[in-house]
Coordinates of C-alpha atoms and ligand atoms in Angstrom, one line a residue:
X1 CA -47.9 -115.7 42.4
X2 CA -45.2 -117.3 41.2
X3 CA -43.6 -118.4 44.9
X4 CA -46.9 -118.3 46.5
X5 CA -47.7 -121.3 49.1
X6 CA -48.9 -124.8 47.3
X7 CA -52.6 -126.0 48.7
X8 CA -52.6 -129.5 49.1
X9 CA -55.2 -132.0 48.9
X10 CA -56.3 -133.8 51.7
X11 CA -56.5 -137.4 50.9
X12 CA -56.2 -140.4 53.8
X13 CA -55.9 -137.9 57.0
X14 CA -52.8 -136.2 55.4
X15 CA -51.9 -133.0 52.9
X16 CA -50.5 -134.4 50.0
X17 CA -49.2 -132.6 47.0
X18 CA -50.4 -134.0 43.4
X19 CA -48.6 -136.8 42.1
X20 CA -48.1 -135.2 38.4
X21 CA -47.3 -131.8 40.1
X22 CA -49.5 -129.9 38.3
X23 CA -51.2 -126.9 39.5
X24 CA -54.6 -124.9 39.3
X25 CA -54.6 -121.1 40.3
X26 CA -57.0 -119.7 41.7
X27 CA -58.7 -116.2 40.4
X28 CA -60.6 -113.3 42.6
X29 CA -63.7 -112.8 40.1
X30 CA -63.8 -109.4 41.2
X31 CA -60.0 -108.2 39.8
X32 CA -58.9 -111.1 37.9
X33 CA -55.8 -111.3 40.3
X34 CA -54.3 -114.6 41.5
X35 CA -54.9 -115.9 44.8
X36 CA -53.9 -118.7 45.4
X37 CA -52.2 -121.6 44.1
X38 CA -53.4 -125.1 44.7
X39 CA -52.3 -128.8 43.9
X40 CA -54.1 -130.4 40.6
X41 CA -55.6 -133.4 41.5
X42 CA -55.8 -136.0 39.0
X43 CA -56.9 -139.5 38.3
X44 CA -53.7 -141.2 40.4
X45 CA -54.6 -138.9 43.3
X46 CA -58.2 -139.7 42.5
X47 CA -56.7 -143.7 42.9
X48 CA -55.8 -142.8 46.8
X49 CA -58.8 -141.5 47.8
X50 CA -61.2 -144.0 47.1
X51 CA -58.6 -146.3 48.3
X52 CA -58.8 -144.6 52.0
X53 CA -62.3 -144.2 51.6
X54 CA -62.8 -147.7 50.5
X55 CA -60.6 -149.1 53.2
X56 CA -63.2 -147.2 55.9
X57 CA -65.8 -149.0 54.5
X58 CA -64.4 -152.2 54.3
X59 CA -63.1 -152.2 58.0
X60 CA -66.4 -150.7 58.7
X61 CA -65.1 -147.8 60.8
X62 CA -67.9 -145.8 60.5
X63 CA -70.7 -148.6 59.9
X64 CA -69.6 -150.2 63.3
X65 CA -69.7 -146.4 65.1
X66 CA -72.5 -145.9 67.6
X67 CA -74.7 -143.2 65.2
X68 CA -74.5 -141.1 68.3
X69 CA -70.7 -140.7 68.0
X70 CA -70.9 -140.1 64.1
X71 CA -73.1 -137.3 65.0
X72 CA -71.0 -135.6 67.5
X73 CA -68.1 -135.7 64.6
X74 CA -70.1 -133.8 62.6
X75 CA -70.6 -131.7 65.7
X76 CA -67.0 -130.8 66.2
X77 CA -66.4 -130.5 62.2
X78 CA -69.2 -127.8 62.6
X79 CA -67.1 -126.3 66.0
X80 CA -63.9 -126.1 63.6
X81 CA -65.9 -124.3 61.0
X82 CA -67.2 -121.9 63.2
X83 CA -64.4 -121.3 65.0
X84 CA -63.0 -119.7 61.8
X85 CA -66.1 -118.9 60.4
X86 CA -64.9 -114.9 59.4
X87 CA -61.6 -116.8 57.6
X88 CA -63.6 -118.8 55.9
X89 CA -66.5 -116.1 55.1
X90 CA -63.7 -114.2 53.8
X91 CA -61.4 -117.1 51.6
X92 CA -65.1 -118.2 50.2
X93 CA -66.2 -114.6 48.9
X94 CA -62.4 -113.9 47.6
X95 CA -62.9 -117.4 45.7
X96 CA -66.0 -116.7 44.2
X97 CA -66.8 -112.9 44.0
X98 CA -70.0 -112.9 46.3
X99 CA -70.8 -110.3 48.4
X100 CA -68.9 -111.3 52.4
X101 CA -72.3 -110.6 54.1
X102 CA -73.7 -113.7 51.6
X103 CA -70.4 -115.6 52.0
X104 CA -70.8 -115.2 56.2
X105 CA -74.7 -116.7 55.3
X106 CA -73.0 -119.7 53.5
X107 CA -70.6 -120.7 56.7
X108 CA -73.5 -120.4 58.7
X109 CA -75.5 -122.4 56.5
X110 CA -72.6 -125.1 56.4
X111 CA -72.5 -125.3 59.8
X112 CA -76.4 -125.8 60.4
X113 CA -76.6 -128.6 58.0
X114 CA -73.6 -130.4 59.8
X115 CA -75.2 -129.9 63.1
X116 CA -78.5 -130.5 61.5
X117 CA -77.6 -134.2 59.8
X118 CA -75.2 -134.6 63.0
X119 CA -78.8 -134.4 65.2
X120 CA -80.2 -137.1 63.1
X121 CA -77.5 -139.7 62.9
X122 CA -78.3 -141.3 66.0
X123 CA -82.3 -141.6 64.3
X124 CA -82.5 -143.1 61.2
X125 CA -84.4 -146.3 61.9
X126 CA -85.6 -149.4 60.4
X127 CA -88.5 -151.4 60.9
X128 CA -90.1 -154.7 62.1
X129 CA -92.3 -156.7 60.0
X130 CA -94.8 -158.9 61.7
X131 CA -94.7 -162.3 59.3
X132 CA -96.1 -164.9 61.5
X133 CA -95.3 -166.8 64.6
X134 CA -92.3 -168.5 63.0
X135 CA -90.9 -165.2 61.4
X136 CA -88.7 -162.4 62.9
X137 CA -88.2 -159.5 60.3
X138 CA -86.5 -156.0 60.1
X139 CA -84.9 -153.4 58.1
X140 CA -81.6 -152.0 58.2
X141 CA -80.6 -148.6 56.4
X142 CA -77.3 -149.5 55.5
X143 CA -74.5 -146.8 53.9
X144 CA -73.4 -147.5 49.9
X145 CA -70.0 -147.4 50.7
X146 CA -67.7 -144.3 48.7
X147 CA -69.9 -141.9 47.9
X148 CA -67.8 -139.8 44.9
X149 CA -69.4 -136.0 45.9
X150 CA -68.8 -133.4 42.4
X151 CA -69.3 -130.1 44.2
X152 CA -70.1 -126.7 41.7
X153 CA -68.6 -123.4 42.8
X154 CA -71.8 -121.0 43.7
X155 CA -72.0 -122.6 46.7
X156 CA -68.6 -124.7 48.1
X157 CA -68.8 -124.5 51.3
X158 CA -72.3 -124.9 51.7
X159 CA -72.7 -127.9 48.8
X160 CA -69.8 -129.5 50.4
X161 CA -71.1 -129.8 54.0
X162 CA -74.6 -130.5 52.9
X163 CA -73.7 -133.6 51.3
X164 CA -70.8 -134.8 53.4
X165 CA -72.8 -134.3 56.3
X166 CA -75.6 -136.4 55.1
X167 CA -72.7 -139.1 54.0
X168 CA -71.1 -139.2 56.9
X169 CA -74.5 -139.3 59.0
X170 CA -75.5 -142.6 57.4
X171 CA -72.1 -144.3 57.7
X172 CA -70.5 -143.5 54.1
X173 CA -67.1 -142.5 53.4
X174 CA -66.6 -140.0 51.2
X175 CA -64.3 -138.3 48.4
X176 CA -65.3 -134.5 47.1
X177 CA -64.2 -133.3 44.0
X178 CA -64.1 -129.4 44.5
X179 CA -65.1 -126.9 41.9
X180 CA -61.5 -125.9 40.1
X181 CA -63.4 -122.2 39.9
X182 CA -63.5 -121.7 43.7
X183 CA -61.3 -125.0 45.2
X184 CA -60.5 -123.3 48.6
X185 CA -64.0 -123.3 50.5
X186 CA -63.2 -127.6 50.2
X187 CA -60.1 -127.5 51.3
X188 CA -61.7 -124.9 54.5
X189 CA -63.7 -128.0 55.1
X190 CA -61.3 -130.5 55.0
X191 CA -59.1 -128.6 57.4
X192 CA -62.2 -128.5 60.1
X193 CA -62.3 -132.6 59.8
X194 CA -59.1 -133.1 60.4
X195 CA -59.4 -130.4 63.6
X196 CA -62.6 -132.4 64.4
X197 CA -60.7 -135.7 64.2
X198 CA -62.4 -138.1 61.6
X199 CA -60.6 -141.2 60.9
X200 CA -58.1 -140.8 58.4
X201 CA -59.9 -141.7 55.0
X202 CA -63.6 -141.1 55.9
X203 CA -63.1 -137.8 54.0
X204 CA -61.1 -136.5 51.3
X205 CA -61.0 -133.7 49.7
X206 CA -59.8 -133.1 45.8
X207 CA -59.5 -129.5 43.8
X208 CA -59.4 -130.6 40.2
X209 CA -60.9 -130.4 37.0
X210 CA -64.2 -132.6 36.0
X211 CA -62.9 -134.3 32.9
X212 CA -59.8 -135.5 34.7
X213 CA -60.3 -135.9 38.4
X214 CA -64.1 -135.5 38.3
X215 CA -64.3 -138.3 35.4
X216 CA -62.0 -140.5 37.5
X217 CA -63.9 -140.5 40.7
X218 CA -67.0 -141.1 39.0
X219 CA -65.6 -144.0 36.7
X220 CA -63.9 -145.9 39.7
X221 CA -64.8 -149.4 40.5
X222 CA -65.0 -148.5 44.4
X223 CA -67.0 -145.8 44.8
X224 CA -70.6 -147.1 45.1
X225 CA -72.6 -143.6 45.5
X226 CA -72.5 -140.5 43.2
X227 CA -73.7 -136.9 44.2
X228 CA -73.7 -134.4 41.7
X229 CA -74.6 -130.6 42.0
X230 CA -74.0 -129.0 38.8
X231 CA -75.5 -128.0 35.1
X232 CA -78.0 -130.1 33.2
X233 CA -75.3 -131.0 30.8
X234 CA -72.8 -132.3 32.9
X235 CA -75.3 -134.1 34.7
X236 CA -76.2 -136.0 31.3
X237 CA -72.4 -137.0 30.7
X238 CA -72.0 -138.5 34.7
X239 CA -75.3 -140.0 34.5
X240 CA -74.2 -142.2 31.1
X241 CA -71.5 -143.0 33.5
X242 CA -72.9 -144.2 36.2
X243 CA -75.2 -146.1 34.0
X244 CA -72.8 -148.2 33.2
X245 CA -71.8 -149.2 36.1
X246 CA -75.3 -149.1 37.8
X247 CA -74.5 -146.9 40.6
X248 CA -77.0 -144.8 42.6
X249 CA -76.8 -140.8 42.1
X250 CA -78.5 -137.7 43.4
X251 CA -79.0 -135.1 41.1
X252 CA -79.3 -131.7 41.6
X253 CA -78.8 -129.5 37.8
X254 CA -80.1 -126.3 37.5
X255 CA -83.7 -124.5 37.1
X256 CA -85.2 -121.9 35.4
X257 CA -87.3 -121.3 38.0
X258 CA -90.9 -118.5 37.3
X259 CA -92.5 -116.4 39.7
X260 CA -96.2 -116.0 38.6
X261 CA -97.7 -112.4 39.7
X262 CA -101.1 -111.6 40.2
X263 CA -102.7 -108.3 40.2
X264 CA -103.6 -108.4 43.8
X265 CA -99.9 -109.0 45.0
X266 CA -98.0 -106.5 47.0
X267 CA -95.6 -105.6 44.4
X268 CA -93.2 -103.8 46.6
X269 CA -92.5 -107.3 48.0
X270 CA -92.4 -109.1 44.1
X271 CA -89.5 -106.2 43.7
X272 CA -88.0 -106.9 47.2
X273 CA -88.0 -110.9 46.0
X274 CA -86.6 -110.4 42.6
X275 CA -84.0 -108.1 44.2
X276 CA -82.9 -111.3 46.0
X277 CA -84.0 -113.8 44.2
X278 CA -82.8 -112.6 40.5
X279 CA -79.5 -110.2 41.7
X280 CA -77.9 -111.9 44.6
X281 CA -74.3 -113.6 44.1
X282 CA -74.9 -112.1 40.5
X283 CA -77.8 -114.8 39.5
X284 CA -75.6 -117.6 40.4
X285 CA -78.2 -119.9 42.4
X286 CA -79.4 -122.8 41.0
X287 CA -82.8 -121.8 42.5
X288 CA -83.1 -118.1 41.6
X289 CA -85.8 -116.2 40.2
X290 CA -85.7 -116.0 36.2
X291 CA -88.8 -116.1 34.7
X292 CA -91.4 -112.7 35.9
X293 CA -94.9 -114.5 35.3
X294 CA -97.0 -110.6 35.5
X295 CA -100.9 -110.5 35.4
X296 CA -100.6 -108.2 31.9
X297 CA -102.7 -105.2 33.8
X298 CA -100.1 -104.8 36.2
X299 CA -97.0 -105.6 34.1
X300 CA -96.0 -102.3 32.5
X301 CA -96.0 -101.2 36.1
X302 CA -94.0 -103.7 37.6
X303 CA -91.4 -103.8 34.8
X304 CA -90.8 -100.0 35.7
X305 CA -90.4 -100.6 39.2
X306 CA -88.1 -103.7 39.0
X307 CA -86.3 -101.3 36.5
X308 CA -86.1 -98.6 39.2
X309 CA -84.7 -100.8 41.8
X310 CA -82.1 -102.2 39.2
X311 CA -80.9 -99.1 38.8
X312 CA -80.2 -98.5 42.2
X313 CA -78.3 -102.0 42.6
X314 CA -74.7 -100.9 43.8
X315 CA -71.8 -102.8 41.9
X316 CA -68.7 -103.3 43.4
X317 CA -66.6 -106.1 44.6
X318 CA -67.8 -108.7 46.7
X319 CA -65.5 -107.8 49.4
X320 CA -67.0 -104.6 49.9
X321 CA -70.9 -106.1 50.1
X322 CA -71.6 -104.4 46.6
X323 CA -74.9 -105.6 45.5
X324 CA -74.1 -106.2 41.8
X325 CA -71.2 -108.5 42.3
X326 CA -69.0 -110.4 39.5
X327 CA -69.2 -113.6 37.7
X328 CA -67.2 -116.2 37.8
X329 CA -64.4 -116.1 35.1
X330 CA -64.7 -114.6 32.1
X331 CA -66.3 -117.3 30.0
X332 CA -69.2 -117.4 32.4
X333 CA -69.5 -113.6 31.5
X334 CA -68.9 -114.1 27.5
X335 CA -71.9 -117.1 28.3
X336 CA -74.4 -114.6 29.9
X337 CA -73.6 -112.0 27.4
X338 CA -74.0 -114.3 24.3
X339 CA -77.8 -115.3 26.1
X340 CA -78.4 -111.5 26.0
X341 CA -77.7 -111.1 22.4
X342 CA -80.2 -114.4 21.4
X343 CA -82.9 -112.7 23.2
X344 CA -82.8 -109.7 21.5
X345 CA -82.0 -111.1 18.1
X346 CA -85.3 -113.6 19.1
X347 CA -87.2 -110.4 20.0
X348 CA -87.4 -109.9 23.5
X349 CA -87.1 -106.0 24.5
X350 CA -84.4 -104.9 26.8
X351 CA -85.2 -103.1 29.6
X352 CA -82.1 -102.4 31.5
X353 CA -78.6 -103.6 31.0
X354 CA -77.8 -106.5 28.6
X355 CA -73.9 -105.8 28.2
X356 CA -70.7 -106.6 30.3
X357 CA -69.7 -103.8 32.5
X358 CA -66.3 -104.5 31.1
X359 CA -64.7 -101.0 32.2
X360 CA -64.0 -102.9 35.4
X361 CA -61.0 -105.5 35.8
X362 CA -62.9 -108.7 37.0
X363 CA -66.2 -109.7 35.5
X364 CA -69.2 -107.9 36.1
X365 CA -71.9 -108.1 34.1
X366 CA -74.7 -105.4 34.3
X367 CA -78.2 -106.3 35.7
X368 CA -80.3 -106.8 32.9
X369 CA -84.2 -106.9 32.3
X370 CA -85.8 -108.4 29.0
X371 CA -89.8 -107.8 28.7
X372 CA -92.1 -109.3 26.2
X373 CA -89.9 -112.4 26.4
X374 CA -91.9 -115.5 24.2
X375 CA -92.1 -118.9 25.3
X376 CA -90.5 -120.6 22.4
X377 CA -87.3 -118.3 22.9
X378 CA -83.7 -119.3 24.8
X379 CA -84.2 -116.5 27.5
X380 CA -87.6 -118.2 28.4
X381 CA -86.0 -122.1 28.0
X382 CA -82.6 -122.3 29.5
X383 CA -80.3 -121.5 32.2
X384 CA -78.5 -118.4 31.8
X385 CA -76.8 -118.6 35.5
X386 CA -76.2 -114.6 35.6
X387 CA -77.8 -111.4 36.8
X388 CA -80.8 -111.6 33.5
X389 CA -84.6 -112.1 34.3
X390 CA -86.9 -112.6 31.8
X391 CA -90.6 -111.0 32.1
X392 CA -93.8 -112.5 30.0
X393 CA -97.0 -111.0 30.7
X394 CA -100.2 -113.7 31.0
X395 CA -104.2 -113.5 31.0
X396 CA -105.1 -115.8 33.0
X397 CA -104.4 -118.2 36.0
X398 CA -104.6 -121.1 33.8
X399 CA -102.3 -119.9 30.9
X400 CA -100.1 -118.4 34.3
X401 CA -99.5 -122.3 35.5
X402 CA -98.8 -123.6 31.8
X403 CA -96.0 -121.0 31.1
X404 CA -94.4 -121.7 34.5
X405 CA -94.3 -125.1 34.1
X406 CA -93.5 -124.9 30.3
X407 CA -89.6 -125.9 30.3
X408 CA -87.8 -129.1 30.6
X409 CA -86.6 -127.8 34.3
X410 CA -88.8 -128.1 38.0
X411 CA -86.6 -126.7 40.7
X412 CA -87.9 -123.7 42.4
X413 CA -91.1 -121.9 41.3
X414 CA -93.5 -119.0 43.4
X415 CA -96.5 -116.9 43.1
X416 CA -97.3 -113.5 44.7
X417 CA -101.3 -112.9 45.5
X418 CA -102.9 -111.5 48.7
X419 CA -105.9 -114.4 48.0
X420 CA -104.9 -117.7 49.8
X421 CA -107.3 -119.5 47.6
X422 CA -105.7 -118.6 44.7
X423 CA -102.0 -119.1 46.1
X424 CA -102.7 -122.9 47.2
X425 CA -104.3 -123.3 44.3
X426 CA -101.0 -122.3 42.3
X427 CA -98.8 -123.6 44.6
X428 CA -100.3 -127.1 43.8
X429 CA -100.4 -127.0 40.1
X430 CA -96.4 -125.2 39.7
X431 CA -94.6 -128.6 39.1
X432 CA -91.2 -127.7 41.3
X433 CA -89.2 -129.4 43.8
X434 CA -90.0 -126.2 45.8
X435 CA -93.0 -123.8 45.7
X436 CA -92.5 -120.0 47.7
X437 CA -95.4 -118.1 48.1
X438 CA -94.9 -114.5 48.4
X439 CA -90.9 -114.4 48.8
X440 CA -87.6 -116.0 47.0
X441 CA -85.7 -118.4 48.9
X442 CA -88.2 -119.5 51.7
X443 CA -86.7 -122.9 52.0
X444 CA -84.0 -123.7 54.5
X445 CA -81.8 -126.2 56.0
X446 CA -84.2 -128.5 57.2
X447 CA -86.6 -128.0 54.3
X448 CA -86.3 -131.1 51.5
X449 CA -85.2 -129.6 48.1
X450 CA -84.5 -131.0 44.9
X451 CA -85.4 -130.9 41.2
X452 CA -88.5 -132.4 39.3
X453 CA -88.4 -133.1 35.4
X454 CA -84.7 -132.3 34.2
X455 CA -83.5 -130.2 37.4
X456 CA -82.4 -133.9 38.2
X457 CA -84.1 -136.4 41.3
X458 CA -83.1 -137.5 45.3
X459 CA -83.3 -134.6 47.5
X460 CA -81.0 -133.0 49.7
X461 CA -81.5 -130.7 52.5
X462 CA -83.8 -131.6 55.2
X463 CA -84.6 -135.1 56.8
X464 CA -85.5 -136.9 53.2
X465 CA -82.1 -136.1 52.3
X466 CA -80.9 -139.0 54.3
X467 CA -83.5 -141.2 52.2
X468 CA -80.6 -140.9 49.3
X469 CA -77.6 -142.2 50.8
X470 CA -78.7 -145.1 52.7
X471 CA -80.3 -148.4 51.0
X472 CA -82.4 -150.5 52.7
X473 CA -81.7 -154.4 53.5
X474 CA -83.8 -156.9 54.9
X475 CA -83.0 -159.6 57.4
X476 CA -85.6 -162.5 57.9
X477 CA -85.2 -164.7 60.6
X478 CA -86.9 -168.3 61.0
X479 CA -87.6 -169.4 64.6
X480 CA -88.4 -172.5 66.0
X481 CA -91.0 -172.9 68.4
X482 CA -90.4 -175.4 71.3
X483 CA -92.8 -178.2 71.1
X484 CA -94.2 -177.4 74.7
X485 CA -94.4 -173.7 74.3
X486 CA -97.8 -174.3 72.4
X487 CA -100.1 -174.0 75.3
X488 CA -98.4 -170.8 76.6
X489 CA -99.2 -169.1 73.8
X490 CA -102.4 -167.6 74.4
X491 CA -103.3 -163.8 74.4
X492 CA -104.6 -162.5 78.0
Ligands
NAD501 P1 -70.7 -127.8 36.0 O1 -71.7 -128.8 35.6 O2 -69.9 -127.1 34.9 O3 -69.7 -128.4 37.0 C1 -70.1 -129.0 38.2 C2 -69.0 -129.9 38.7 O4 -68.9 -131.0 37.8 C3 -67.6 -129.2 38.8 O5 -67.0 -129.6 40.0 C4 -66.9 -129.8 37.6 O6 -65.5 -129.8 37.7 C5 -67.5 -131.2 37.5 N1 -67.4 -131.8 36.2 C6 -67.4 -131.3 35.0 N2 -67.3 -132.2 34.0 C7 -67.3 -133.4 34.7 C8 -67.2 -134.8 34.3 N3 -67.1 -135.1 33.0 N4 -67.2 -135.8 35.2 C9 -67.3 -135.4 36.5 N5 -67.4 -134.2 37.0 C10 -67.4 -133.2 36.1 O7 -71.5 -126.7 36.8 P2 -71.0 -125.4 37.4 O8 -70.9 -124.4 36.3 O9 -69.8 -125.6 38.3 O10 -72.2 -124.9 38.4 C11 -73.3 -124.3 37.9 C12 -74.4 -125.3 37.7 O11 -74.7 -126.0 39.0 C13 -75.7 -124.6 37.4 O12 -76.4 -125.3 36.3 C14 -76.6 -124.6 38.7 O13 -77.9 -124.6 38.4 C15 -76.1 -126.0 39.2 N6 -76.4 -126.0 40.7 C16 -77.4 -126.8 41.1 C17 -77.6 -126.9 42.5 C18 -78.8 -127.7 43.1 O14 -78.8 -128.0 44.3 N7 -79.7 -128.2 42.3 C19 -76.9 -126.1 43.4 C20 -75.8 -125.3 42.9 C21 -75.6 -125.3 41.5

């Protein structure tokens, strides 16, 4: 692409090319081709946008906005979105390999949870404390100021507009860092801000690499408010960060999330969930379904039928709404396939798959199964982020609950029975930010979802989201009583 069309970064209401120059291309996972070229944002581009977004703040644009009219901006951002929605469906799954009808969900998604935060600008509300005769007191939920927003590449659009919505909701200003995997979804968001009109420097968008532009943004003296989505390790290295300068983050790393089966379940609808939960956008959800907890009775059965449907899984490009789609790049595939090999080599037996499909151009990785997987092993323990579950048979409720939560991670977890008893009764003890009972994925927009344990702390998504980027200041007010107001006080 060696002429192809430069995209800019959107920094203080303008398009502005990098200052060093320097570009990042962008790949279609699916053929490894190309498609598009755009500006490499580093730490001096980094330098403007807090600037702009610092300046909002200061001048207290948005602060001094009725909440009402920061709403209806994130109204119109959503209009702009949707008004290119099949664009935008179609840049996001070219970016990052998912199937379009999945890609189509994620606009849509965007959109809610900027209409969503955009309904509750207007009521976020403080509260009066009775102190006394002589004492007027309230809260006021006040924005930090920059919030620095690191954004990974599974979801871009969606991630994006989650967070700047809720930002922009409570009065922050805000700088992204997209994902330099799948940079364009940002830039699609950007665009729809400036179509919706937000004042130049309330948001600005970066494409560039975490250890130059991410590092930056995180490491500035003016941005007040981190939000990471990302891996466990990452999260470590912005955390020691933002230690040092004591600044406020949401964390949201990554899960190995269990389903726990029990012999009554319908397992048609186990197979249905790890269809979805395990396979979609190739296993490359934060919150998808790794771990198989089966009942042993009824595992031998239910390995064979997750095995039939995996080999009925179509795989194809994205573009084409295969089911099997690809990775990301190619070191995400060599990453899944080096977790395959451990679990064999640590004795786990393969069911189905376990190898790149590597006859193809881009890189697809076949569905794989591993039974018999042991708690102590890799497969069991960490985040593979590809299309690999791992199935361990149990005896017993009890020893059902200790294998699901037995890992350092608490983001999603579910359990499959027909016997309500037995589901609450799971559902309480499965230490997660979210608990689905009989399905994958039964959260939404307006549900609250975050991580427990290392799968990191704040929420986002639904109204406690909003919790996270506001902090709370008190004003106390002493009042004098005029001397012949005495008598009148009385209660009738
Ligand atoms: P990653 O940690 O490699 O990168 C995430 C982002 O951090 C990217 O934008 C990257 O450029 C940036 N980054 C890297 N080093 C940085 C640094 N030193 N300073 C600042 N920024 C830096 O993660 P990934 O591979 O892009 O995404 C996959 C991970 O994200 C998985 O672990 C997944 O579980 C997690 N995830 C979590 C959620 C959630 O809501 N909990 C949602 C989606 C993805």
């Amino acid at each position: 692409m060696a002429n192809a069309e430069v995209t800019k970064n959107y920094i203080d209401g303008t398009w502005r090319d990098s200052l060093s120059g320097t570009r990042i291309e962008v790949d279609d996972p699916s053929n490894a081709e190309t498609i598009a070229v755009v500006a490499e944002a580093g730490p001096e581009d980094v330098e403007i946008a807090v600037a702009a977004a610092h300046r909002v703040f200061r001048d207290r644009v948005l602060i001094d906005m009725h909440p009402y009219d920061r709403g209806r901006m994130l109204f119109r951002v959503a209009d702009a979105l949707e008004a290119r929605s099949d664009q935008i469906a179609t840049i996001n799954c070219a970016e990052t390999g998912k199937a379009l009808d999945l890609a189509h969900d994620e606009v849509r998604t965007a959109i809610r949870y900027l209409r969503y935060y955009g309904g509750l600008a207007d009521k976020l509300e403080g509260r009066s404390i009775p102190r006394g005769a002589n004492l007027v007191d309230y809260t006021v939920r006040s924005p930090f100021g920059v919030s620095a927003q690191i954004v990974p590449w599974n979801g871009p659009l969606e991630l994006t507009a989650r967070s700047l919505a809720c930002a922009i909701a409570t009065g922050n200003s805000v700088v992204v860092k997209s994902p330099e995997l799948a940079p364009l979804s940002g830039i699609e968001v950007a665009r729809a801000c400036e179509t919706a009109g937000l004042p130049a420097g309330a948001v600005n968008v970066l494409s560039g690499y975490g250890k130059t532009a991410g590092q930056a943004l995180i490491n500035h003296s003016d941005v007040r408010h981190i939000v990471f989505t990302g891996s466990m390790a990452t999260g470590r290295m912005v955390l020691k960060t933002a230690s040092d300068r004591i600044v406020p983050c949401i964390m949201e790393l990554g899960g190995k999330s269990a389903a726990v089966v029990y012999p009554d379940a319908d397992l048609d609808g186990v197979v249905e969930a790890v269809r979805i939960g395990t396979f979609l956008n190739a296993g490359q959800n934060c919150n998808n379904l790794t771990r198989l907890l089966v009942e042993r009775s009824v595992a031998d059965e239910l390995v064979e039928r997750v095995k039939v449907c995996v080999e009925g899984l179509s795989v194809g490009p994205g573009r084409e709404n295969f089911e099997i789609t690809p990775l990301i790049s190619q070191k995400q595939r060599q990453g899944v396939e080096r977790a395959c090999q451990t679990a064999l080599s640590q004795g786990a037996r393969l069911v189905i798959g376990g190898t790149a499909l590597s006859e193809r151009c881009g890189y697809f990785m076949a569905a794989t199964i591993f039974a018999d997987v042991g708690q102590e092993s890799s497969l069991f323990q960490r985040e593979v982020f590809g299309p690999v579950l791992a199935v361990t048979a149990f005896d017993d409720p009890v020893m059902a609950v200790d294998l699901a939560n037995g890992t350092d991670q608490g983001l999603a977890a579910g359990v499959f029975t027909r016997d309500i008893d037995r589901a609450l009764w799971t559902a309480d003890l499965l230490w997660a930010g979210q608990v689905y009972v009989n399905g994958w994925y039964v959260g939404g927009v307006e549900t609250p979802f975050g991580g427990v344990k290392q799968s990191g702390y704040g929420r986002e998504k639904g109204r406690e989201a909003l919790d996270g980027y506001v902090q709370t200041r008190n004003v106390g007010i002493r009042i004098s009583q005029p001397s012949s107001s005495n008598r009148q006080r009385r209660a009738k």
